[in-house]
mmCIF file with all atom_site columns, C-alpha atoms in Angstrom:
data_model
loop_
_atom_site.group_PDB
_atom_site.id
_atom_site.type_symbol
_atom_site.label_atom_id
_atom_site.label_alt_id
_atom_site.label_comp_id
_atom_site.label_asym_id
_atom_site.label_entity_id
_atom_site.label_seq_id
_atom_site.pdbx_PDB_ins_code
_atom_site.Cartn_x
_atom_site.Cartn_y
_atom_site.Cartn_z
_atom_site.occupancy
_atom_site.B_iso_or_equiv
_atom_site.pdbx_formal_charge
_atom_site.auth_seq_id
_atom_site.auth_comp_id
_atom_site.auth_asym_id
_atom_site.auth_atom_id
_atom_site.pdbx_PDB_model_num
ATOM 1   C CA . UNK V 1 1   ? 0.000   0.000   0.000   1.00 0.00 ? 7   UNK V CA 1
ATOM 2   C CA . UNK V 1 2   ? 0.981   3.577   -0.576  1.00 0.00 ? 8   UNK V CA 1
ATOM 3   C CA . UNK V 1 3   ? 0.829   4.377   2.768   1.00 0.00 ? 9   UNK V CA 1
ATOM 4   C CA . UNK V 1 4   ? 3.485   6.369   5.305   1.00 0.00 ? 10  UNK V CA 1
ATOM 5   C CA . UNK V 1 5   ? 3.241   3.322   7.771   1.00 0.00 ? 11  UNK V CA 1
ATOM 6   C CA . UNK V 1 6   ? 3.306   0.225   5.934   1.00 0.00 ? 12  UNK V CA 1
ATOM 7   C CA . UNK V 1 7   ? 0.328   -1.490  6.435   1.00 0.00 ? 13  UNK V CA 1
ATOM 8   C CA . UNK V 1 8   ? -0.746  -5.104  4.689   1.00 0.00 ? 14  UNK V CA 1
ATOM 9   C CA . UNK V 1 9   ? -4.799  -6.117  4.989   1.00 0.00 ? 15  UNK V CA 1
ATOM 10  C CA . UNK V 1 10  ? -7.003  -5.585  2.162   1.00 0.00 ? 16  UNK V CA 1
ATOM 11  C CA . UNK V 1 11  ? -7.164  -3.396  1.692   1.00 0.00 ? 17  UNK V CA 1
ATOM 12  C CA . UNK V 1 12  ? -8.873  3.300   0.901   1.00 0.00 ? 18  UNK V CA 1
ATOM 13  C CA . UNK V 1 13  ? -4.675  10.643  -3.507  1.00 0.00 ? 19  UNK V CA 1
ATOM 14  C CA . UNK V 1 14  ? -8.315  11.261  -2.654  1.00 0.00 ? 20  UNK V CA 1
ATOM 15  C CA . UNK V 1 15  ? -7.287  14.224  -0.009  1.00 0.00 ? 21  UNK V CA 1
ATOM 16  C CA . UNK V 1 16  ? -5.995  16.649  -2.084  1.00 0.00 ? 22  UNK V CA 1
ATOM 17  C CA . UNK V 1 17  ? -4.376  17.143  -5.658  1.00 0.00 ? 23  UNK V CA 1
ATOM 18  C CA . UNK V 1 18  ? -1.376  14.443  -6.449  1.00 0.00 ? 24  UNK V CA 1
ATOM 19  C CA . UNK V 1 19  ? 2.344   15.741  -6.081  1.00 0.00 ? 25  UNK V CA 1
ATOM 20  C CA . UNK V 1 20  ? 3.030   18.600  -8.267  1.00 0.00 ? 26  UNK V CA 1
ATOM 21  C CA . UNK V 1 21  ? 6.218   17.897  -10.516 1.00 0.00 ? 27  UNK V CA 1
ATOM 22  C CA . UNK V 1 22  ? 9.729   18.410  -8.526  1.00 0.00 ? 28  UNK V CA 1
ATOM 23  C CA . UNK V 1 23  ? 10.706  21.945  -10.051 1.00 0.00 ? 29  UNK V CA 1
ATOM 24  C CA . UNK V 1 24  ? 13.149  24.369  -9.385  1.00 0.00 ? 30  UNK V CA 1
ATOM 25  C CA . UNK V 1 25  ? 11.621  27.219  -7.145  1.00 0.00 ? 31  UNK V CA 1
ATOM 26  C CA . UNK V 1 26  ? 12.144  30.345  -9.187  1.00 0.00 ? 32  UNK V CA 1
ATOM 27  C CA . UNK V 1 27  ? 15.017  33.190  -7.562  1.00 0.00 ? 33  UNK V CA 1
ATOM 28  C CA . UNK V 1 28  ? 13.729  34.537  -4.623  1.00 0.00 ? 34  UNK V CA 1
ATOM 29  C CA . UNK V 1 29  ? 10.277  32.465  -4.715  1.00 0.00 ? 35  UNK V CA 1
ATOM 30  C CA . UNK V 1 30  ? 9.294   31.391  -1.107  1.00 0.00 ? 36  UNK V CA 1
ATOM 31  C CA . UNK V 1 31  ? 9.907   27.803  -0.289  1.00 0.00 ? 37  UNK V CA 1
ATOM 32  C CA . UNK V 1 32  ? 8.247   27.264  3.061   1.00 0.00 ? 38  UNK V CA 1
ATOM 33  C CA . UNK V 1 33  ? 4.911   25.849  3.407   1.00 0.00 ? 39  UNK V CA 1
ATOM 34  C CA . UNK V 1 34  ? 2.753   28.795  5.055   1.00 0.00 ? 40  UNK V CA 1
ATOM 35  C CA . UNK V 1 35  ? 2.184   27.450  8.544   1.00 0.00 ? 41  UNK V CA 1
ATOM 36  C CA . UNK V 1 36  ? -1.479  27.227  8.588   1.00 0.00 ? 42  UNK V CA 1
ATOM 37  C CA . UNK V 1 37  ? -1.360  24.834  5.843   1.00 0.00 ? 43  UNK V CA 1
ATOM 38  C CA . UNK V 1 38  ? 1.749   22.661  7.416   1.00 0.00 ? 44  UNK V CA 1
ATOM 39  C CA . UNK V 1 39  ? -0.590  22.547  10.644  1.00 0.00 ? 45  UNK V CA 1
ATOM 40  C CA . UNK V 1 40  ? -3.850  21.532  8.264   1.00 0.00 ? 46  UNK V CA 1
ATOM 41  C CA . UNK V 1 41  ? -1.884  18.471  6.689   1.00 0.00 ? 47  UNK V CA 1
ATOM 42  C CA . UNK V 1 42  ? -0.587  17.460  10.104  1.00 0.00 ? 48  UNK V CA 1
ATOM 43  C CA . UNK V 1 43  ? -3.328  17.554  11.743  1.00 0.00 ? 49  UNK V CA 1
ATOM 44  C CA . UNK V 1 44  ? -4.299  15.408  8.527   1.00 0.00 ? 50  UNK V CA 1
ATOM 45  C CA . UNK V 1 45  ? -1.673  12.874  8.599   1.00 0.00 ? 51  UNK V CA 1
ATOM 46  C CA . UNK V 1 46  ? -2.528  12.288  12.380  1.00 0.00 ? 52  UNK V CA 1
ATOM 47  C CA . UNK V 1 47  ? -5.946  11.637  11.800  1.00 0.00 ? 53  UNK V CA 1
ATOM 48  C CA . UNK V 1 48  ? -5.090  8.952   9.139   1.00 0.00 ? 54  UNK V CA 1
ATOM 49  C CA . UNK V 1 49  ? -2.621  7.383   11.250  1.00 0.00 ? 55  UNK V CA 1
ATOM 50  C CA . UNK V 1 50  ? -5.164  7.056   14.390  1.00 0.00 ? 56  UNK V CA 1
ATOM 51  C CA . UNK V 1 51  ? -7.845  6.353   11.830  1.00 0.00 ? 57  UNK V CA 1
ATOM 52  C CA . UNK V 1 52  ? -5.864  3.551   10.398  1.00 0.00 ? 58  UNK V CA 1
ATOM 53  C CA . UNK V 1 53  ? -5.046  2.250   13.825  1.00 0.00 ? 59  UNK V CA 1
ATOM 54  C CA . UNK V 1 54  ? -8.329  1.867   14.826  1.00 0.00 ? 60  UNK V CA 1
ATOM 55  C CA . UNK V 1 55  ? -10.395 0.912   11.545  1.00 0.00 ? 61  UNK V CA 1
ATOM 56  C CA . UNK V 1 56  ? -7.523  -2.247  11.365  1.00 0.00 ? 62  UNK V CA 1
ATOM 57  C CA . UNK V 1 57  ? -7.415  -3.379  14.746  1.00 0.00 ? 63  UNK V CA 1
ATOM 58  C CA . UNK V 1 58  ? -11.966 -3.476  14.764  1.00 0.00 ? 64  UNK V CA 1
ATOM 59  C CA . UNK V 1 59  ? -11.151 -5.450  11.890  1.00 0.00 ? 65  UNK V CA 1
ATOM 60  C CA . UNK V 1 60  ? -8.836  -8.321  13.356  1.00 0.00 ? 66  UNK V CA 1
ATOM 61  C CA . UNK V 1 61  ? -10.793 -8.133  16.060  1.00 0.00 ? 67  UNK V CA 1
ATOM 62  C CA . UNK V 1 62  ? -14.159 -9.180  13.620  1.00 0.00 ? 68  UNK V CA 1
ATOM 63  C CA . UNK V 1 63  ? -11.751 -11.382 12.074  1.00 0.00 ? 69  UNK V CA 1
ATOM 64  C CA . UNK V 1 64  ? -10.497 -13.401 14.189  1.00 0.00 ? 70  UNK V CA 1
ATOM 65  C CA . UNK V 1 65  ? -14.117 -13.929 15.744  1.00 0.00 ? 71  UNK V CA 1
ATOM 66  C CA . UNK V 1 66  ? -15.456 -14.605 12.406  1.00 0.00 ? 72  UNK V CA 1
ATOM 67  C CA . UNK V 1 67  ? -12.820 -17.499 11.888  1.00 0.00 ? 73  UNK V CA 1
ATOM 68  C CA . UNK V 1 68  ? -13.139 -18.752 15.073  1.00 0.00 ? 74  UNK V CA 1
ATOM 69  C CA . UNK V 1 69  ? -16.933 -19.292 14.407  1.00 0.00 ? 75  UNK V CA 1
ATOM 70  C CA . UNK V 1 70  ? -16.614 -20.270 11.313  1.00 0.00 ? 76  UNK V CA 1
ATOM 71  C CA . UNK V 1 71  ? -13.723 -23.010 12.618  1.00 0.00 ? 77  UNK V CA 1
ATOM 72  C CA . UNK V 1 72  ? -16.199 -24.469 15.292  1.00 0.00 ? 78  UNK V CA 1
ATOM 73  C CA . UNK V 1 73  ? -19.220 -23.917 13.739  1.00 0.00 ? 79  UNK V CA 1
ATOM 74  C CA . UNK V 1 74  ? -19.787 -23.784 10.363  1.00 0.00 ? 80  UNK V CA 1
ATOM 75  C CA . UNK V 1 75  ? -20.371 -20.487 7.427   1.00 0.00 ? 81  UNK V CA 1
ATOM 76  C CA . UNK V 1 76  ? -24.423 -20.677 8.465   1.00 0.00 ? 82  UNK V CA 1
ATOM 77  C CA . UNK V 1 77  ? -23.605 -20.205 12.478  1.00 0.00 ? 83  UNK V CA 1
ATOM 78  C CA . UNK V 1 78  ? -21.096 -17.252 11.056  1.00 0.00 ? 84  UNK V CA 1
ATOM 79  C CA . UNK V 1 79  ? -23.523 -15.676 9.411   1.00 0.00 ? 85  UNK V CA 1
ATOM 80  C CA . UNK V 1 80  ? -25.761 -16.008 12.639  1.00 0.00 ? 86  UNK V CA 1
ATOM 81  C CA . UNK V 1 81  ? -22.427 -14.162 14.724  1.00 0.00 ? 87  UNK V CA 1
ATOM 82  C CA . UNK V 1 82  ? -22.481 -11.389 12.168  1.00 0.00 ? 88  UNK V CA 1
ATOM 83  C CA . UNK V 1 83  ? -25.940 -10.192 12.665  1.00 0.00 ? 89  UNK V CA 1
ATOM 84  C CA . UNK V 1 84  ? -25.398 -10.298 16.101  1.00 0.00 ? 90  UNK V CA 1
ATOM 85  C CA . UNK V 1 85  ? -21.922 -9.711  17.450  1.00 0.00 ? 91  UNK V CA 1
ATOM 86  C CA . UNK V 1 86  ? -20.345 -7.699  14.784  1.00 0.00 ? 92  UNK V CA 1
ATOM 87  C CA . UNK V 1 87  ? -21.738 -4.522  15.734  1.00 0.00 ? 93  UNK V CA 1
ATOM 88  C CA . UNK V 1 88  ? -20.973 -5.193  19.480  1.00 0.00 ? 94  UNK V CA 1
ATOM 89  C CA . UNK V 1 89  ? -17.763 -5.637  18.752  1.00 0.00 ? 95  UNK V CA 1
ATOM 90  C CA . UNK V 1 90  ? -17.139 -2.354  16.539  1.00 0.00 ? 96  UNK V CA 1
ATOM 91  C CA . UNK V 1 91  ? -19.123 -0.555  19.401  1.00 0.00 ? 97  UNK V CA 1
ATOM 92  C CA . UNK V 1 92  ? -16.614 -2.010  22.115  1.00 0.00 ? 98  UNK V CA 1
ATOM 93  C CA . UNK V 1 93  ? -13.535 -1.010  20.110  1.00 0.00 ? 99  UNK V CA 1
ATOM 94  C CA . UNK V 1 94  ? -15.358 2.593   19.338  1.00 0.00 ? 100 UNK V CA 1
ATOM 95  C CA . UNK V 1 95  ? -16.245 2.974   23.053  1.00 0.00 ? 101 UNK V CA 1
ATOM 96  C CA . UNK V 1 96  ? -12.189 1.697   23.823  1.00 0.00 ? 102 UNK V CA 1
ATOM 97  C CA . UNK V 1 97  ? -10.935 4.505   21.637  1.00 0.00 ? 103 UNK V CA 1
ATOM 98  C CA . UNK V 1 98  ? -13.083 7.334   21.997  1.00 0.00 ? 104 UNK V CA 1
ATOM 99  C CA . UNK V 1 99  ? -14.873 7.155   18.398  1.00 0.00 ? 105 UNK V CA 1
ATOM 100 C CA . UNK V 1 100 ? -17.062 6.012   16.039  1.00 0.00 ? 106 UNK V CA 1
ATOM 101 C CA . UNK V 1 101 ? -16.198 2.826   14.258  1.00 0.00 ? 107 UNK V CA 1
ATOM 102 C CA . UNK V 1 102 ? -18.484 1.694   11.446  1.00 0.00 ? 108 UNK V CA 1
ATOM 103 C CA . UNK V 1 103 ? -18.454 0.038   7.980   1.00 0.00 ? 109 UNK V CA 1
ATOM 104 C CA . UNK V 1 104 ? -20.103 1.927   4.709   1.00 0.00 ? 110 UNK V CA 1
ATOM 105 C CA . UNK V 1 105 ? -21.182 0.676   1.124   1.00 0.00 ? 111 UNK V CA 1
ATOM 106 C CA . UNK V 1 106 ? -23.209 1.154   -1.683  1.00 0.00 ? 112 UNK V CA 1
ATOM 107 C CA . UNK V 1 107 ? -24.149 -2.501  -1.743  1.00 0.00 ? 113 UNK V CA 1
ATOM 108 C CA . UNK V 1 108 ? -25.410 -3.161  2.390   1.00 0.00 ? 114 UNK V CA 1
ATOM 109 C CA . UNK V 1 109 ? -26.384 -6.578  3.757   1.00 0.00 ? 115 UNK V CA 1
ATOM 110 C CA . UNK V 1 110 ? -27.519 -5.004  6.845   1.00 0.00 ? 116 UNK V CA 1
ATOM 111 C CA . UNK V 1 111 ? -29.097 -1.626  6.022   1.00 0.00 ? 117 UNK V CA 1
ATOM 112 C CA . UNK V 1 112 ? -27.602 0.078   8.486   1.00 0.00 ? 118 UNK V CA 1
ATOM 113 C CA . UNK V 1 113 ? -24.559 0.067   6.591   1.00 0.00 ? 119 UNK V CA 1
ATOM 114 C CA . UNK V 1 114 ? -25.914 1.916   3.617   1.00 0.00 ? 120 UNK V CA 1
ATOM 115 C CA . UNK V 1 115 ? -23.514 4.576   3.013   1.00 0.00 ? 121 UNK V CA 1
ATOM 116 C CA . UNK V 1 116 ? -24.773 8.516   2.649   1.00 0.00 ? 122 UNK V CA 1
ATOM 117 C CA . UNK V 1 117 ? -25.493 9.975   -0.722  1.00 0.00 ? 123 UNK V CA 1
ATOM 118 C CA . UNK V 1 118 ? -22.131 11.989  0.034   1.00 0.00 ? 124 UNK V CA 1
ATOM 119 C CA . UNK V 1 119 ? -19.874 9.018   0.604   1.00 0.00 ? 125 UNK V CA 1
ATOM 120 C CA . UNK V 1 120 ? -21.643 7.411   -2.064  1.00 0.00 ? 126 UNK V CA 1
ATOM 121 C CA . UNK V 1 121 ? -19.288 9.849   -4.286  1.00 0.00 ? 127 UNK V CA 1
ATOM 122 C CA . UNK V 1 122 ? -16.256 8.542   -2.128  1.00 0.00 ? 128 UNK V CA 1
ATOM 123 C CA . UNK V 1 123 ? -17.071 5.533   -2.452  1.00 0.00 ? 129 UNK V CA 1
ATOM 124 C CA . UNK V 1 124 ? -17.085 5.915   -6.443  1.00 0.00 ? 130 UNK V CA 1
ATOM 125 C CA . UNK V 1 125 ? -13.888 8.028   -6.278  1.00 0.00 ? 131 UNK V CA 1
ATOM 126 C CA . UNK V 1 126 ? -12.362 4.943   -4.242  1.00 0.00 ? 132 UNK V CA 1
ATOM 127 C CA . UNK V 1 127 ? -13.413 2.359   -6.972  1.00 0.00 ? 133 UNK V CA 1
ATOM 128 C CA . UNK V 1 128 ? -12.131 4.926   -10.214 1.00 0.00 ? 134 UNK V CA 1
ATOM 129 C CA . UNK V 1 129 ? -8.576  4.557   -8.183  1.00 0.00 ? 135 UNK V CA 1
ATOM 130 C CA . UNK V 1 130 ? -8.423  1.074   -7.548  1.00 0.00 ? 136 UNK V CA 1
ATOM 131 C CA . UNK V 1 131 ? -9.507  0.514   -10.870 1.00 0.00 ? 137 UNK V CA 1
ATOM 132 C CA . UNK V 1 132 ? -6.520  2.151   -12.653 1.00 0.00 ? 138 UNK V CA 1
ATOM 133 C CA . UNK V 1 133 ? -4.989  -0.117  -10.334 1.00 0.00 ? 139 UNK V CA 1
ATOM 134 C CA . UNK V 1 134 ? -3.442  2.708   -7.896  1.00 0.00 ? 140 UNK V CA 1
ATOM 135 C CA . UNK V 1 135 ? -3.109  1.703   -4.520  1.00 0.00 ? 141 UNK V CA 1
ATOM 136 C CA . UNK V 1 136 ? -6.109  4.532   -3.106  1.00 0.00 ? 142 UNK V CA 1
ATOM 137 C CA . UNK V 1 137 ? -4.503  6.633   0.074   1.00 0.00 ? 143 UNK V CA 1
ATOM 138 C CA . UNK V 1 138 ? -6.895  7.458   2.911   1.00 0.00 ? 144 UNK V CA 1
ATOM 139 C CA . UNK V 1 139 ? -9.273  9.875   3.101   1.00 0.00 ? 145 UNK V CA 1
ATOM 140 C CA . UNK V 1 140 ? -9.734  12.706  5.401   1.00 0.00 ? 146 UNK V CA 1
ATOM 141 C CA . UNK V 1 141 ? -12.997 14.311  5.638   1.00 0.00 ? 147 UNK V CA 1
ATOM 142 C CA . UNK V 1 142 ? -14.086 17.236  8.085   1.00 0.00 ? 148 UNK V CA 1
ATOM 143 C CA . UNK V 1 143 ? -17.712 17.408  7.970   1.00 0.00 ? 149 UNK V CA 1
ATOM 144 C CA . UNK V 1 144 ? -18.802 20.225  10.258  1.00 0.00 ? 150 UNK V CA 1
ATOM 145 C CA . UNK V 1 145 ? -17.370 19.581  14.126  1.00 0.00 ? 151 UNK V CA 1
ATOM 146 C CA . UNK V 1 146 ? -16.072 16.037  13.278  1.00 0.00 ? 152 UNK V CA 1
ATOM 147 C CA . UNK V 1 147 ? -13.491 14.702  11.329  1.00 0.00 ? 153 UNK V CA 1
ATOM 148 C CA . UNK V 1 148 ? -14.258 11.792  9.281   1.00 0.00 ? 154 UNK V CA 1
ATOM 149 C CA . UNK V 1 149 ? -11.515 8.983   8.185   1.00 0.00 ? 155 UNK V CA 1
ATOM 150 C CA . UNK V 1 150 ? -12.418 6.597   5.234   1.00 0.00 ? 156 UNK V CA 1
ATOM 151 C CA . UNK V 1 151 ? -10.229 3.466   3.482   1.00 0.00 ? 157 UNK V CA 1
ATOM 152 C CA . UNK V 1 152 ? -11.169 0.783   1.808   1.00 0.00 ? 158 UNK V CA 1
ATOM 153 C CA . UNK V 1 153 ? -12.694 -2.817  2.407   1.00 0.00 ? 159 UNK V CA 1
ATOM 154 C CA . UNK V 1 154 ? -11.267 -5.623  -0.492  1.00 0.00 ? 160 UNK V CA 1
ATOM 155 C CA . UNK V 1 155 ? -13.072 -8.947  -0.282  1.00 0.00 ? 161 UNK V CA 1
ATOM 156 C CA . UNK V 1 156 ? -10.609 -11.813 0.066   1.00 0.00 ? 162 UNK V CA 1
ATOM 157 C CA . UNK V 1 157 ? -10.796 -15.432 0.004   1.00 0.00 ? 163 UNK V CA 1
ATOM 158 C CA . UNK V 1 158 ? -12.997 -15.773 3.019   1.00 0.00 ? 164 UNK V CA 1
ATOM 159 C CA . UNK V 1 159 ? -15.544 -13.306 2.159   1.00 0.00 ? 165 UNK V CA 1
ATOM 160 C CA . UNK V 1 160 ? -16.349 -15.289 -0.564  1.00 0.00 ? 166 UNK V CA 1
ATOM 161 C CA . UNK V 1 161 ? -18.081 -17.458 0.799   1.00 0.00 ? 167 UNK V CA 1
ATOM 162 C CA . UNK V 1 162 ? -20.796 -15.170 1.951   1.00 0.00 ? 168 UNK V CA 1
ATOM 163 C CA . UNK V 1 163 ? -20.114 -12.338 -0.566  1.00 0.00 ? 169 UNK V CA 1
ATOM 164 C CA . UNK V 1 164 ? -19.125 -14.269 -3.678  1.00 0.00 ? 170 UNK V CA 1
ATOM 165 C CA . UNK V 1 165 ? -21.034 -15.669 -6.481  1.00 0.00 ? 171 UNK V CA 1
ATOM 166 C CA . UNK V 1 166 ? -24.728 -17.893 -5.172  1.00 0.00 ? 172 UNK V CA 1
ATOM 167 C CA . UNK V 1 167 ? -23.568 -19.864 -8.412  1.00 0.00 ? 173 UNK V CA 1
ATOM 168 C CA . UNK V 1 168 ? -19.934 -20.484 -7.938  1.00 0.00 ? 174 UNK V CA 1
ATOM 169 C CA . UNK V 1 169 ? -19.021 -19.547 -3.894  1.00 0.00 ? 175 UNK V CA 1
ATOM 170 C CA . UNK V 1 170 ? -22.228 -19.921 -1.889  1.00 0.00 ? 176 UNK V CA 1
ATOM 171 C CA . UNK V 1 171 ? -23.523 -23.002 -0.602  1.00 0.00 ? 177 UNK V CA 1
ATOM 172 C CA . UNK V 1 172 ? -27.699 -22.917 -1.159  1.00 0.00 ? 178 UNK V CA 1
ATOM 173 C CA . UNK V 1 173 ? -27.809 -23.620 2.656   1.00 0.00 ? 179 UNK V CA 1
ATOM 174 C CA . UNK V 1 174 ? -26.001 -20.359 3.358   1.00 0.00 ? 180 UNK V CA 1
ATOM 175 C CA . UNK V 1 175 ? -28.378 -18.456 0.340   1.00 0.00 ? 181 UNK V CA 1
ATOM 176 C CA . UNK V 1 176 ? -30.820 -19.301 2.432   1.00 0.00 ? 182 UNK V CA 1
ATOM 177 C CA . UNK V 1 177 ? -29.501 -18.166 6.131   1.00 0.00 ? 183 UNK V CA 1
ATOM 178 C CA . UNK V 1 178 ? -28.301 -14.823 3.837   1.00 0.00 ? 184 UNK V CA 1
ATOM 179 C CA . UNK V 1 179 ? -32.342 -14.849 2.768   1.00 0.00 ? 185 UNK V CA 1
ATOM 180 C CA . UNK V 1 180 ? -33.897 -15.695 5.980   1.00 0.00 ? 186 UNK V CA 1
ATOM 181 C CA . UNK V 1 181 ? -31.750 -12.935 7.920   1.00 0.00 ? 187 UNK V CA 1
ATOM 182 C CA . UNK V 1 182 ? -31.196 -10.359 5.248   1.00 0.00 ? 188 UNK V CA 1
ATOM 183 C CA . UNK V 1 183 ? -34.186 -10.079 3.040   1.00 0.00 ? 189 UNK V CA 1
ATOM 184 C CA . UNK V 1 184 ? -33.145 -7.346  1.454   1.00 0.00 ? 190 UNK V CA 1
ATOM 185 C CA . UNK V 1 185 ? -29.108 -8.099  1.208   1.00 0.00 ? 191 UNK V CA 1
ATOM 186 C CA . UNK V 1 186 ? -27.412 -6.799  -1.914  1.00 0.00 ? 192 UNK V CA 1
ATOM 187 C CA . UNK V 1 187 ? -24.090 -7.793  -1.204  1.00 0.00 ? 193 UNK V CA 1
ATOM 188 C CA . UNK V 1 188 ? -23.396 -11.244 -3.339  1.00 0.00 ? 194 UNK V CA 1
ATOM 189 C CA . UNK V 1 189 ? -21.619 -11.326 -6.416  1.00 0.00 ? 195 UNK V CA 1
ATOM 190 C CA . UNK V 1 190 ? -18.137 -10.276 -5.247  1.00 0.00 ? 196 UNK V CA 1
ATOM 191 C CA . UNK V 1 191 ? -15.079 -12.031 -6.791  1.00 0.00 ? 197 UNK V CA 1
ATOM 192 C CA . UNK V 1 192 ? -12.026 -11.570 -4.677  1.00 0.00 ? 198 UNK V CA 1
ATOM 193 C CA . UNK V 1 193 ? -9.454  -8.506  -4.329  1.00 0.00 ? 199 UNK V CA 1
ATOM 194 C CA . UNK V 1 194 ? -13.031 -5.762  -4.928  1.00 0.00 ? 200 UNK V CA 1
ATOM 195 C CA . UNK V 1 195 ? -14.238 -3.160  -3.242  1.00 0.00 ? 201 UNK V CA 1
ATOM 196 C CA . UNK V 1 196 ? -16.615 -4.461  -0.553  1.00 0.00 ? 202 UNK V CA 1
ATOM 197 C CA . UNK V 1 197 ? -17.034 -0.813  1.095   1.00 0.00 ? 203 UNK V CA 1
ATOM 198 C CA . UNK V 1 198 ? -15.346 1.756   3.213   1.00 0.00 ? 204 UNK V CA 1
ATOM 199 C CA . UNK V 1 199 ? -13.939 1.913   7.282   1.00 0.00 ? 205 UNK V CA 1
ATOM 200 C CA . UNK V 1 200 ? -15.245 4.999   8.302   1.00 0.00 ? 206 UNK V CA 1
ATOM 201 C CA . UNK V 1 201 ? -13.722 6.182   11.867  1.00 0.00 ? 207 UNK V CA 1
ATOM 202 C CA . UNK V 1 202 ? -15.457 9.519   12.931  1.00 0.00 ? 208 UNK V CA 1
ATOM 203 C CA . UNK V 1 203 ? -13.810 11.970  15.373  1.00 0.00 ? 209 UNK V CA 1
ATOM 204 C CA . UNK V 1 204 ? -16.639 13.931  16.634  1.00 0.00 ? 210 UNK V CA 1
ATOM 205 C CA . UNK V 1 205 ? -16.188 17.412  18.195  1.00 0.00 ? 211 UNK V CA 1
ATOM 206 C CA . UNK V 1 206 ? -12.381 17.466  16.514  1.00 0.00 ? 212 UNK V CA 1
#
């Protein structure tokens, strides 16, 4: 990942223009970034780090209790766990670090994960990237009093099996735990390395 801390999970410059070209600074031009806008991107690059920090640790936490489950239980018992411990757990981890944890997308399972008509553009802006197949960077958002931190979900093997293809990756027995649970799910169809949907970390009152 194009990331200042090295980082490897799935999985998303959306902040602000790319890198102008390295030019010589004509005689006499100034060279110093003004220090409101050094203080704006470090008060940027600290929210990505903390954001980062917290989006991947809610999801190894998710992770590890989705594999356990699955491990001792079976994909239909998972898919039992995720409709009812997955948002515990975010909420412990949001509660632990003094925000708001939560996962977006334009294709929900549960609907409470339906992203807003303005990350809906983020969300698009995050597949145009990975589709010229940049690594994205994170994004910053201040929206009003709180600041906002988005990056990017990618399916992997193990999603599959819930989020791939009902012809190829899902069992019928899981289709119909997915159906019985999540009437109105959207979010088969997936092949592996895609955009599932977006971490969102909010900072509220920052």
């Amino acid at each position: 990942m194009k990331y200042s801390f090295i980082f490897v999970f799935l999985l998303m410059a959306l902040t602000g223009c790319k890198d102008s070209p390295n030019l010589k600074p004509a005689e006499g031009a100034e060279t110093e970034v003004p220090a409101a806008d050094a203080e704006v991107r470090k008060s940027e690059v600290s929210y990505q780090e903390k954001g980062m920090e917290y989006a991947m640790a809610t999801q190894a936490a998710l992770g590890k209790a989705l594999q356990n489950k699955i491990q001792g239980a079976g994909i239909q018992e998972a898919i039992v766990f995720c409709k009812v411990e997955a948002l515990p757990i975010t909420d412990s981890l949001s509660e632990k670090f003094g925000v708001t944890i939560s996962r977006i997308t334009d294709k929900p399972r549960n609907l409470i994960n339906t992203a807003s008509a303005e990350e809906m553009k983020f969300i698009s802006n995050f597949k145009s990237e990975l589709g010229t197949g940049q690594p994205p960077e994170p994004l910053v958002v201040r929206q009003g009093d709180d600041t906002n931190f988005y990056y990017p979900i990618l399916t992997n093997t193990m999603c599959l099996k819930c989020h791939g293809s009902p012809e190829e990756d899902i069992r019928p027995q899981v289709l119909g735990v997915i159906a019985e649970l999540y009437p109105e799910d959207q979010a088969t169809g997936y092949g592996n390395n895609q955009f599932r949907g977006l971490w969102k970390v909010s900072f509220k009152g920052e």
